[in-house]
CSV table of C-alpha atoms in Angstrom, one decimal:
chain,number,residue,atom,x,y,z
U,1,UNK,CA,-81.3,-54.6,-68.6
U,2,UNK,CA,-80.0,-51.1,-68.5
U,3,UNK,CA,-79.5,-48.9,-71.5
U,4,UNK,CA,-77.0,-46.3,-70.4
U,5,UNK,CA,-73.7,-46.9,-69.1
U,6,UNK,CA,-73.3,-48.9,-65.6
U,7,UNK,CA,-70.7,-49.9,-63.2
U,8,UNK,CA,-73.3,-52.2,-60.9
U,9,UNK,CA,-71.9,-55.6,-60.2
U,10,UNK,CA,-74.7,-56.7,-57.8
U,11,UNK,CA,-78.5,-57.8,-59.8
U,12,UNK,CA,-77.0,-57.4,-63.3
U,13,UNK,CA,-78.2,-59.5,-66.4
U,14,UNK,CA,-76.5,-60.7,-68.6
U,15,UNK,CA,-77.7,-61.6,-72.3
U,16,UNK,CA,-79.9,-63.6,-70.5
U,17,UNK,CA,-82.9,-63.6,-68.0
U,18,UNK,CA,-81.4,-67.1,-66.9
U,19,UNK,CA,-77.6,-65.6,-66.4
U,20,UNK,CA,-78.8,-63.0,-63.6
U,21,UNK,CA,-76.0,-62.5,-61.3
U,22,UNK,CA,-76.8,-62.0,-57.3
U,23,UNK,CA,-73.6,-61.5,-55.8
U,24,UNK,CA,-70.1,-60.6,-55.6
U,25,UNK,CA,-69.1,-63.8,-56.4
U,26,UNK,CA,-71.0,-64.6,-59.3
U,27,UNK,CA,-70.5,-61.5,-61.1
U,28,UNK,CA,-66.2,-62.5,-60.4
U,29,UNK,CA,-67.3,-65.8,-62.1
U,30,UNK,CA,-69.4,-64.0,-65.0
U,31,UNK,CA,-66.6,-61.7,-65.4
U,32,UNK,CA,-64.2,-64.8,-66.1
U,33,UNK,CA,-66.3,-66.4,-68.6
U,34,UNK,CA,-66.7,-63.5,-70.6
U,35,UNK,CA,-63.1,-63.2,-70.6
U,36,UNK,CA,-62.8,-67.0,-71.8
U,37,UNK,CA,-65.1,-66.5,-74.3
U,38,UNK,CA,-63.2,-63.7,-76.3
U,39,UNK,CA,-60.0,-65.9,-75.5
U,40,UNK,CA,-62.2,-68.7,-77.4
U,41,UNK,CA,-63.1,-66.7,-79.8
U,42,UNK,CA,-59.1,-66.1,-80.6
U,43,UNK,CA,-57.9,-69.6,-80.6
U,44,UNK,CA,-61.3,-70.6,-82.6
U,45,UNK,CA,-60.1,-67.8,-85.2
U,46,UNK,CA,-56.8,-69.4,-85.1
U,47,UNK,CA,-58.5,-73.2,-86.0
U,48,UNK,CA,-59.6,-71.4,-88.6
U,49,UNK,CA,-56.8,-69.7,-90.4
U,50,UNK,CA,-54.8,-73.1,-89.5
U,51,UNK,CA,-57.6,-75.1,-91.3
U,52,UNK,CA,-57.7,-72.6,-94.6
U,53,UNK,CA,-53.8,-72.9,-94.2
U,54,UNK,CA,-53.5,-76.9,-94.1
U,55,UNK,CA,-56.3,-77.1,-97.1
U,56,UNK,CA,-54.0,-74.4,-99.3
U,57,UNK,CA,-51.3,-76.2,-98.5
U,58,UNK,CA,-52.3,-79.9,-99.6
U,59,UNK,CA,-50.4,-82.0,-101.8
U,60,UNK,CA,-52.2,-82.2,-105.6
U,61,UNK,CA,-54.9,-84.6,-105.0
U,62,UNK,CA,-55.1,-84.7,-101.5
U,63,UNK,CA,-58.6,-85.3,-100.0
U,64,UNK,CA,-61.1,-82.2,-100.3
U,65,UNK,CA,-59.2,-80.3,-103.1
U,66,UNK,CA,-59.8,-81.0,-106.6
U,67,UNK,CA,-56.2,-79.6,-108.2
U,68,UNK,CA,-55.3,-79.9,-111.1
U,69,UNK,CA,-51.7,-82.0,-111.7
U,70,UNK,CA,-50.6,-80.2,-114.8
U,71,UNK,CA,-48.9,-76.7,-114.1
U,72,UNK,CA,-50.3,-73.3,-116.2
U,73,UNK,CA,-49.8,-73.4,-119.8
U,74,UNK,CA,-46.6,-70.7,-120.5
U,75,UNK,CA,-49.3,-68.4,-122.2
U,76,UNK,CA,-50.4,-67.9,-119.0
U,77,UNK,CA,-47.3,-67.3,-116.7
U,78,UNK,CA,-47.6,-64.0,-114.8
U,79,UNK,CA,-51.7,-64.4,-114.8
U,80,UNK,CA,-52.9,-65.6,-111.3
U,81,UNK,CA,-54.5,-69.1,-111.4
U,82,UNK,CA,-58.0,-69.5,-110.2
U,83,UNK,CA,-58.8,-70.7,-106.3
U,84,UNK,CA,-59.1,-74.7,-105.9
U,85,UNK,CA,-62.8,-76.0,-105.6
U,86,UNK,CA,-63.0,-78.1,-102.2
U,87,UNK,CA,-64.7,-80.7,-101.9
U,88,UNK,CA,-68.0,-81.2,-100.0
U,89,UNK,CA,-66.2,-82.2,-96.4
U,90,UNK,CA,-64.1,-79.2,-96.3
U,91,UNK,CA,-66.8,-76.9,-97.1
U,92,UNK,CA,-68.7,-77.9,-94.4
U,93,UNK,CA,-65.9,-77.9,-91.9
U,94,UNK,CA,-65.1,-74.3,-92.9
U,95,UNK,CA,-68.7,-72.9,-92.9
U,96,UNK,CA,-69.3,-74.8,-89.3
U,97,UNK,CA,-65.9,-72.6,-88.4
U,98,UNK,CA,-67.6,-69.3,-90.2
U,99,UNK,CA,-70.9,-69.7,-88.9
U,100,UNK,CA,-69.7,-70.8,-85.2
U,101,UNK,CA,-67.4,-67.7,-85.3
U,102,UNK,CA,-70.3,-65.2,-86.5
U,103,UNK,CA,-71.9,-66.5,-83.3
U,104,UNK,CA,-69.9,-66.3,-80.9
U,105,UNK,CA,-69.2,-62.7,-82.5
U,106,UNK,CA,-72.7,-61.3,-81.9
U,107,UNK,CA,-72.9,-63.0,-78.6
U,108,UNK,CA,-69.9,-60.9,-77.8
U,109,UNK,CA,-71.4,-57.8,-78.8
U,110,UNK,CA,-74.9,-58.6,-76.7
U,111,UNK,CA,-72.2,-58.8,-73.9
U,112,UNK,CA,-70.9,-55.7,-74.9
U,113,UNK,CA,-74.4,-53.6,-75.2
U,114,UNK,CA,-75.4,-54.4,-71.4
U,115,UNK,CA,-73.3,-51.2,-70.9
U,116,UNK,CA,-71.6,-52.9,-67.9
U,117,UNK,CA,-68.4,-51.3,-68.0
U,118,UNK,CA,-66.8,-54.3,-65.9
U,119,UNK,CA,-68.2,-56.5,-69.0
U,120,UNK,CA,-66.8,-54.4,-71.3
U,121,UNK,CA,-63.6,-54.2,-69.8
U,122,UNK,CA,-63.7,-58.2,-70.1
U,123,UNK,CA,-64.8,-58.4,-73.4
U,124,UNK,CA,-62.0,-56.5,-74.0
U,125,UNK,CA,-59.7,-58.2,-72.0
U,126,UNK,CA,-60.7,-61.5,-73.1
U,127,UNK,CA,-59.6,-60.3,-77.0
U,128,UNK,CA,-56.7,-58.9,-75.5
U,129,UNK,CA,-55.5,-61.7,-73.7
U,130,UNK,CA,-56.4,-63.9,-76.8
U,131,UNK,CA,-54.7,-61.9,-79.1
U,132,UNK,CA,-51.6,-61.8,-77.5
U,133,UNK,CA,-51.2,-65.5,-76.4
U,134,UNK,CA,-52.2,-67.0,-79.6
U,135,UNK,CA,-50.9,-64.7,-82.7
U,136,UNK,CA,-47.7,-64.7,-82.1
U,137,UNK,CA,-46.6,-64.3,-86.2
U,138,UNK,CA,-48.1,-61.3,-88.0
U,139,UNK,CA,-49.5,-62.5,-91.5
U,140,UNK,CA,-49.5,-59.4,-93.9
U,141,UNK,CA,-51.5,-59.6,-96.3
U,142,UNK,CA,-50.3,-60.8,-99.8
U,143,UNK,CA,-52.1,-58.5,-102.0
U,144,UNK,CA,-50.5,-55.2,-102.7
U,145,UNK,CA,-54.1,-53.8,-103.6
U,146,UNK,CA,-54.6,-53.4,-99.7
U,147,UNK,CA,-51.6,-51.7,-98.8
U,148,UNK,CA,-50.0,-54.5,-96.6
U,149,UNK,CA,-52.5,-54.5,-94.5
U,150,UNK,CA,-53.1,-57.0,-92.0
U,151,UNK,CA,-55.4,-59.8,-93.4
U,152,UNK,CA,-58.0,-60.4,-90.6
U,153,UNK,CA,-61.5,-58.4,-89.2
U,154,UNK,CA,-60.4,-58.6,-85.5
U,155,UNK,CA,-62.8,-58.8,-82.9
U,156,UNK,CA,-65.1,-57.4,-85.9
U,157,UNK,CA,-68.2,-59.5,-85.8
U,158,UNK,CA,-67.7,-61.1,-88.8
């Protein structure tokens, strides 16, 4: 594996000593992957979100969320209430998310520090591509504290 910067497409490895490209049309092939995998990593971000969504959105009561029915006493009005408690299912759907995220994540960035710039360029494309097809809406972010910013980490790798 090389440490500095390289634009070699023939006897290139990636991540790897099993994923060791030969030819032209292997490193085409590897090239696409790489670009499906920061497309997956989008729409797997996007699960996600839509997941965290559909839990915040339950009805009182529904499966997973342990809400309580009666609204905040009128001493409280103004004061935010406190985040529901999920249940054990949802937990363990959202850290599988989380943890498959963070691994895909630093699989990206091994892709990334092969110096390849043709990688690069697919990493890149890939969370371009990704991006674009598949956040469509802009969620800005609720709290005023940030400054509007836009609630996500990106291509970040976690």
């Amino acid at each position: 594996m090389h440490m500095l910067w390289n634009w070699e497409t023939v006897d290139t490895c990636v991540v790897f000593r099993s994923w060791h490209v030969h030819n032209m049309a292997q490193f085409v092939i590897t090239c696409l992957i790489i670009v499906l995998i920061g497309v997956s990593f989008e729409w797997l971000r996007k699960v996600q979100k839509r997941y965290d969504d559909t839990l915040s959105r339950g009805p009182v009561g529904a499966p997973g969320t342990k809400r309580s029915r009666s609204p905040p006493p009128a001493s409280r009005a103004g004061v935010p209430t406190p985040p529901n408690r999920l249940g054990l299912t949802p937990r363990l759907i959202r850290a599988s998310l989380y943890s498959l995220l963070v691994f895909i994540s630093f699989f990206i960035m091994l892709i990334f520090m092969t110096y390849n710039g043709y990688l690069v360029l697919s990493v890149v494309a890939g969370a371009f591509i990704g991006h674009f097809v598949l956040n469509s809406e802009m969620a800005v972010d609720d709290d005023p504290a940030s400054g509007g910013a836009i609630g996500s980490n990106g291509m970040a790798c976690h």
